[in-house]
Amino acid sequence: MSDAANEYQGKATMEKITSLAKRRGFVFQSSEIYGGQNGAWDYGPLGIELKNRIAQAWWKEMTQLHDDIVGLDAAILMHPRTWEASGHVENFTDPLVDCKKCKSRFRADQIPGENLSAKKCPDCGGELTDTRKFNLMFKTHIGPAEDTASIIYLRPETAQGIYVNYKNIIQSNRMKIPFGIAQIGKAFRNEIVTKNFIFRTCEFEQMEMQFFVKPGTDEQWFSEWKKRRWAYYEKLGVRMDYLRWHQHGPGELAHYAKDAYDIEYLFPMGWRELEGIHNRSDYDLGRHTQYSGKDLQYIDQDNSSERYIPFIIETSAGLTRNLLMILCDAYDEEKVADKGNDDDWRTVLRFHPAIAPVTVAVLPLMKKDGLAELAQDIRAELREDFAADYDQAGAIGRRYRRQDEAGTPFCVTVDYQSKDDNTVTLRYRDSMEQIRVNRTELAEHLRKEIKGYKRTK
Ligand code: GAP
């Protein structure tokens, strides 16, 4: 077997994903022409489409499909007291050690225990510094004076914007407990170690939902939300044997959590957290009551004006981390034809059609004889309802491969027969099977295929 074929034998690796992401315009390194900015990434034309669709799928799941959840878009900059109340100023730290010899920097909880106790660098064997706490929040100044009174933070989680608005939303939307508030937005963390592409970055996006419940019902709602979030990934078409639960032990629990489970995904570098489901108890609203001096109790009008601080069940997923998971999960390499040629492989992204950046590509078999015009006409019709691409450059086989690599689930080919009988070829990305469909039935056909999609490979 040739080297080229050998290279194709493995499935997704982080190198392959990073290189495909750049080559096809999913994700670029931030400020690349200046050598790149650590912990920051830019989303290219296919990447932003994919990110938007993942966000839309989550938003639909949380708001459109739940009567008791409403949306919010809070500011990134919040009153600095927020972060004192939330406990982030005091507790949102990572343990940091440096190697005095090679100057490498590590999170103390991510190096082997024997290295830490012997103060020995895992890379070069040099001496490590004492462990010190490092706060992950980015600090800046608001206004012209750079003094302590002007300190402001970039939010490290979107959740707090929801807590400080919870009373506003109850009043404006007449919400009754139990109810939830969903939000998607940027968060920032001064991460010590940012490796593995977009897995852990300093600027990222979260999709968080905070569900407010009566104390005493929190454990039941916690297990309900665990079930719902698991079912969500199944619906999204993720390979479920690549997901597992991890319960936080006492040493792992965040300062606000009574109980916490992560949904972990088997990334190329191993099992890693994808989303956290947390029982935050009454910690957050209790602390905001204390720090703001405002009464944040819920008044239950249906139950003789009973008052209490609600407990909060949080589902917190990284949007950008979800995108990495979707790329890894979709990535496949397949030998396409047995022509006695071991090198005939294709790279294909098997996205669920509902989240694929391009849903359908229309390709004229030839540019001449009116086929290009006919294909453009069909594309113009389809783009009203679908993300529809048009490509007339190069051999048809090569165009299919390009679309496979971008994860386009359907290709429509316009040929000479199309001119005669108004039919087109519909090619399926996953099976590469081709069928003939009448142009007038194409949109409806695609709609059905998207709705009924089941991943088979
Ligand atoms: N509000 C709770 C919270 O922020 P978290 O476990 O720290 O909890 C939730 O973060 C999710 O946000 C993670 O499961 C992960 O998907 C994503 N996330 C956290 N830090 C990240 C980072 N530095 N880069 C990318 N995604 C991150």
PDB file of N, CA and C and ligand atoms in Angstrom, residues 92 156-159 163 189 191 198-206 208 210 248 256 262 273-276 278 280 314 316-322, ligand 1:
ATOM      1  N   PHE A  92     -12.414  31.588  40.881  1.00  0.00           N
ATOM      2  CA  PHE A  92     -12.291  31.104  39.501  1.00  0.00           C
ATOM      3  C   PHE A  92     -10.812  31.070  39.106  1.00  0.00           C
ATOM      4  N   PRO A 156     -16.658  35.419  32.125  1.00  0.00           N
ATOM      5  CA  PRO A 156     -16.088  34.081  31.912  1.00  0.00           C
ATOM      6  C   PRO A 156     -17.164  33.027  31.687  1.00  0.00           C
ATOM      7  N   GLU A 157     -18.436  33.391  31.884  1.00  0.00           N
ATOM      8  CA  GLU A 157     -19.566  32.492  31.580  1.00  0.00           C
ATOM      9  C   GLU A 157     -20.757  33.401  31.281  1.00  0.00           C
ATOM     10  N   THR A 158     -21.696  32.903  30.471  1.00  0.00           N
ATOM     11  CA  THR A 158     -22.851  33.742  30.134  1.00  0.00           C
ATOM     12  C   THR A 158     -23.911  33.696  31.242  1.00  0.00           C
ATOM     13  N   ALA A 159     -23.804  32.704  32.122  1.00  0.00           N
ATOM     14  CA  ALA A 159     -24.847  32.442  33.125  1.00  0.00           C
ATOM     15  C   ALA A 159     -25.225  33.660  33.963  1.00  0.00           C
ATOM     16  N   TYR A 163     -28.835  35.421  35.572  1.00  0.00           N
ATOM     17  CA  TYR A 163     -29.251  35.545  36.979  1.00  0.00           C
ATOM     18  C   TYR A 163     -29.650  36.984  37.323  1.00  0.00           C
ATOM     19  N   ARG A 189     -11.836  33.417  28.845  1.00  0.00           N
ATOM     20  CA  ARG A 189     -11.045  32.886  29.969  1.00  0.00           C
ATOM     21  C   ARG A 189      -9.571  32.926  29.609  1.00  0.00           C
ATOM     22  N   GLU A 191      -6.984  31.193  29.681  1.00  0.00           N
ATOM     23  CA  GLU A 191      -6.577  29.799  29.881  1.00  0.00           C
ATOM     24  C   GLU A 191      -5.051  29.670  29.870  1.00  0.00           C
ATOM     25  N   ILE A 198      -9.506  24.259  18.558  1.00  0.00           N
ATOM     26  CA  ILE A 198     -10.483  25.154  19.195  1.00  0.00           C
ATOM     27  C   ILE A 198     -11.093  24.536  20.460  1.00  0.00           C
ATOM     28  N   PHE A 199     -10.495  23.452  20.985  1.00  0.00           N
ATOM     29  CA  PHE A 199     -11.103  22.788  22.142  1.00  0.00           C
ATOM     30  C   PHE A 199     -11.139  23.718  23.354  1.00  0.00           C
ATOM     31  N   ARG A 200     -10.004  24.274  23.712  1.00  0.00           N
ATOM     32  CA  ARG A 200      -9.933  25.167  24.869  1.00  0.00           C
ATOM     33  C   ARG A 200      -9.303  26.472  24.419  1.00  0.00           C
ATOM     34  N   THR A 201     -10.076  27.524  24.375  1.00  0.00           N
ATOM     35  CA  THR A 201      -9.588  28.786  23.834  1.00  0.00           C
ATOM     36  C   THR A 201      -9.842  29.900  24.848  1.00  0.00           C
ATOM     37  N   CYS A 202      -9.244  31.050  24.599  1.00  0.00           N
ATOM     38  CA  CYS A 202      -9.438  32.168  25.533  1.00  0.00           C
ATOM     39  C   CYS A 202     -10.731  32.910  25.204  1.00  0.00           C
ATOM     40  N   GLU A 203     -11.096  32.932  23.944  1.00  0.00           N
ATOM     41  CA  GLU A 203     -12.369  33.533  23.522  1.00  0.00           C
ATOM     42  C   GLU A 203     -13.191  32.410  22.912  1.00  0.00           C
ATOM     43  N   PHE A 204     -14.390  32.197  23.424  1.00  0.00           N
ATOM     44  CA  PHE A 204     -15.224  31.095  22.918  1.00  0.00           C
ATOM     45  C   PHE A 204     -16.690  31.460  23.089  1.00  0.00           C
ATOM     46  N   GLU A 205     -17.567  30.556  22.663  1.00  0.00           N
ATOM     47  CA  GLU A 205     -18.994  30.834  22.811  1.00  0.00           C
ATOM     48  C   GLU A 205     -19.653  29.735  23.607  1.00  0.00           C
ATOM     49  N   GLN A 206     -20.626  30.133  24.396  1.00  0.00           N
ATOM     50  CA  GLN A 206     -21.380  29.165  25.193  1.00  0.00           C
ATOM     51  C   GLN A 206     -22.852  29.194  24.815  1.00  0.00           C
ATOM     52  N   GLU A 208     -26.015  28.415  27.024  1.00  0.00           N
ATOM     53  CA  GLU A 208     -26.365  28.062  28.404  1.00  0.00           C
ATOM     54  C   GLU A 208     -27.852  28.253  28.647  1.00  0.00           C
ATOM     55  N   GLN A 210     -30.523  28.257  32.001  1.00  0.00           N
ATOM     56  CA  GLN A 210     -30.669  28.212  33.459  1.00  0.00           C
ATOM     57  C   GLN A 210     -32.134  27.947  33.752  1.00  0.00           C
ATOM     58  N   HIS A 248     -18.908  14.691  38.542  1.00  0.00           N
ATOM     59  CA  HIS A 248     -17.816  15.373  39.242  1.00  0.00           C
ATOM     60  C   HIS A 248     -17.679  14.826  40.660  1.00  0.00           C
ATOM     61  N   TYR A 256     -19.874  26.723  42.858  1.00  0.00           N
ATOM     62  CA  TYR A 256     -21.320  26.948  42.962  1.00  0.00           C
ATOM     63  C   TYR A 256     -22.129  25.650  42.941  1.00  0.00           C
ATOM     64  N   ASP A 262     -20.759  15.842  33.555  1.00  0.00           N
ATOM     65  CA  ASP A 262     -20.355  16.279  32.214  1.00  0.00           C
ATOM     66  C   ASP A 262     -20.820  15.234  31.214  1.00  0.00           C
ATOM     67  N   GLU A 273     -14.627  16.839  28.231  1.00  0.00           N
ATOM     68  CA  GLU A 273     -15.921  17.467  28.500  1.00  0.00           C
ATOM     69  C   GLU A 273     -16.467  18.203  27.272  1.00  0.00           C
ATOM     70  N   LEU A 274     -17.759  17.953  27.006  1.00  0.00           N
ATOM     71  CA  LEU A 274     -18.444  18.646  25.925  1.00  0.00           C
ATOM     72  C   LEU A 274     -19.438  19.648  26.513  1.00  0.00           C
ATOM     73  N   GLU A 275     -20.147  19.205  27.523  1.00  0.00           N
ATOM     74  CA  GLU A 275     -21.197  20.026  28.132  1.00  0.00           C
ATOM     75  C   GLU A 275     -21.307  19.662  29.602  1.00  0.00           C
ATOM     76  N   GLY A 276     -21.653  20.642  30.432  1.00  0.00           N
ATOM     77  CA  GLY A 276     -21.853  20.377  31.861  1.00  0.00           C
ATOM     78  C   GLY A 276     -23.308  20.586  32.245  1.00  0.00           C
ATOM     79  N   HIS A 278     -25.371  21.175  35.676  1.00  0.00           N
ATOM     80  CA  HIS A 278     -25.023  21.504  37.064  1.00  0.00           C
ATOM     81  C   HIS A 278     -26.259  21.785  37.893  1.00  0.00           C
ATOM     82  N   ARG A 280     -26.917  24.096  40.604  1.00  0.00           N
ATOM     83  CA  ARG A 280     -26.212  25.223  41.228  1.00  0.00           C
ATOM     84  C   ARG A 280     -26.877  25.646  42.534  1.00  0.00           C
ATOM     85  N   GLU A 314     -28.545  24.088  35.610  1.00  0.00           N
ATOM     86  CA  GLU A 314     -27.906  24.711  34.449  1.00  0.00           C
ATOM     87  C   GLU A 314     -27.453  23.649  33.447  1.00  0.00           C
ATOM     88  N   SER A 316     -24.884  23.714  30.335  1.00  0.00           N
ATOM     89  CA  SER A 316     -23.884  24.640  29.791  1.00  0.00           C
ATOM     90  C   SER A 316     -23.010  23.941  28.760  1.00  0.00           C
ATOM     91  N   ALA A 317     -23.222  24.320  27.499  1.00  0.00           N
ATOM     92  CA  ALA A 317     -22.461  23.683  26.410  1.00  0.00           C
ATOM     93  C   ALA A 317     -21.610  24.735  25.712  1.00  0.00           C
ATOM     94  N   GLY A 318     -20.417  24.341  25.305  1.00  0.00           N
ATOM     95  CA  GLY A 318     -19.605  25.237  24.497  1.00  0.00           C
ATOM     96  C   GLY A 318     -20.086  25.148  23.054  1.00  0.00           C
ATOM     97  N   LEU A 319     -20.366  26.297  22.447  1.00  0.00           N
ATOM     98  CA  LEU A 319     -20.781  26.283  21.033  1.00  0.00           C
ATOM     99  C   LEU A 319     -19.583  25.941  20.156  1.00  0.00           C
ATOM    100  N   THR A 320     -18.458  26.603  20.417  1.00  0.00           N
ATOM    101  CA  THR A 320     -17.279  26.350  19.592  1.00  0.00           C
ATOM    102  C   THR A 320     -16.746  24.928  19.857  1.00  0.00           C
ATOM    103  N   ARG A 321     -16.892  24.458  21.104  1.00  0.00           N
ATOM    104  CA  ARG A 321     -16.467  23.078  21.393  1.00  0.00           C
ATOM    105  C   ARG A 321     -17.425  22.085  20.729  1.00  0.00           C
ATOM    106  N   ASN A 322     -18.708  22.426  20.662  1.00  0.00           N
ATOM    107  CA  ASN A 322     -19.666  21.590  19.933  1.00  0.00           C
ATOM    108  C   ASN A 322     -19.279  21.517  18.464  1.00  0.00           C
TER     109      ASN A 322
HETATM  110  N1  GAP B   1     -21.722  28.346  33.478  1.00  0.00           N
HETATM  111  C1  GAP B   1     -21.069  27.136  33.782  1.00  0.00           C
HETATM  112  C2  GAP B   1     -19.812  26.991  33.062  1.00  0.00           C
HETATM  113  O1  GAP B   1     -19.326  27.907  32.433  1.00  0.00           O
HETATM  114  P1  GAP B   1     -17.928  25.258  32.511  1.00  0.00           P
HETATM  115  O2  GAP B   1     -17.900  23.759  32.725  1.00  0.00           O
HETATM  116  O3  GAP B   1     -16.778  26.056  33.011  1.00  0.00           O
HETATM  117  O4  GAP B   1     -19.295  25.734  33.161  1.00  0.00           O
HETATM  118  C3  GAP B   1     -19.221  25.013  30.272  1.00  0.00           C
HETATM  119  O5  GAP B   1     -18.124  25.532  30.962  1.00  0.00           O
HETATM  120  C4  GAP B   1     -18.846  24.602  28.857  1.00  0.00           C
HETATM  121  O6  GAP B   1     -18.234  25.693  28.186  1.00  0.00           O
HETATM  122  C5  GAP B   1     -17.829  23.467  28.791  1.00  0.00           C
HETATM  123  O7  GAP B   1     -18.461  22.208  28.879  1.00  0.00           O
HETATM  124  C6  GAP B   1     -17.202  23.700  27.442  1.00  0.00           C
HETATM  125  O8  GAP B   1     -18.019  23.121  26.434  1.00  0.00           O
HETATM  126  C7  GAP B   1     -17.244  25.202  27.293  1.00  0.00           C
HETATM  127  N2  GAP B   1     -15.945  25.804  27.649  1.00  0.00           N
HETATM  128  C8  GAP B   1     -15.485  26.107  28.885  1.00  0.00           C
HETATM  129  N3  GAP B   1     -14.268  26.643  28.823  1.00  0.00           N
HETATM  130  C9  GAP B   1     -13.934  26.692  27.518  1.00  0.00           C
HETATM  131  C10 GAP B   1     -12.788  27.155  26.790  1.00  0.00           C
HETATM  132  N4  GAP B   1     -11.756  27.714  27.401  1.00  0.00           N
HETATM  133  N5  GAP B   1     -12.802  27.043  25.440  1.00  0.00           N
HETATM  134  C11 GAP B   1     -13.858  26.503  24.792  1.00  0.00           C
HETATM  135  N6  GAP B   1     -14.969  26.054  25.418  1.00  0.00           N
HETATM  136  C12 GAP B   1     -15.009  26.151  26.758  1.00  0.00           C
END
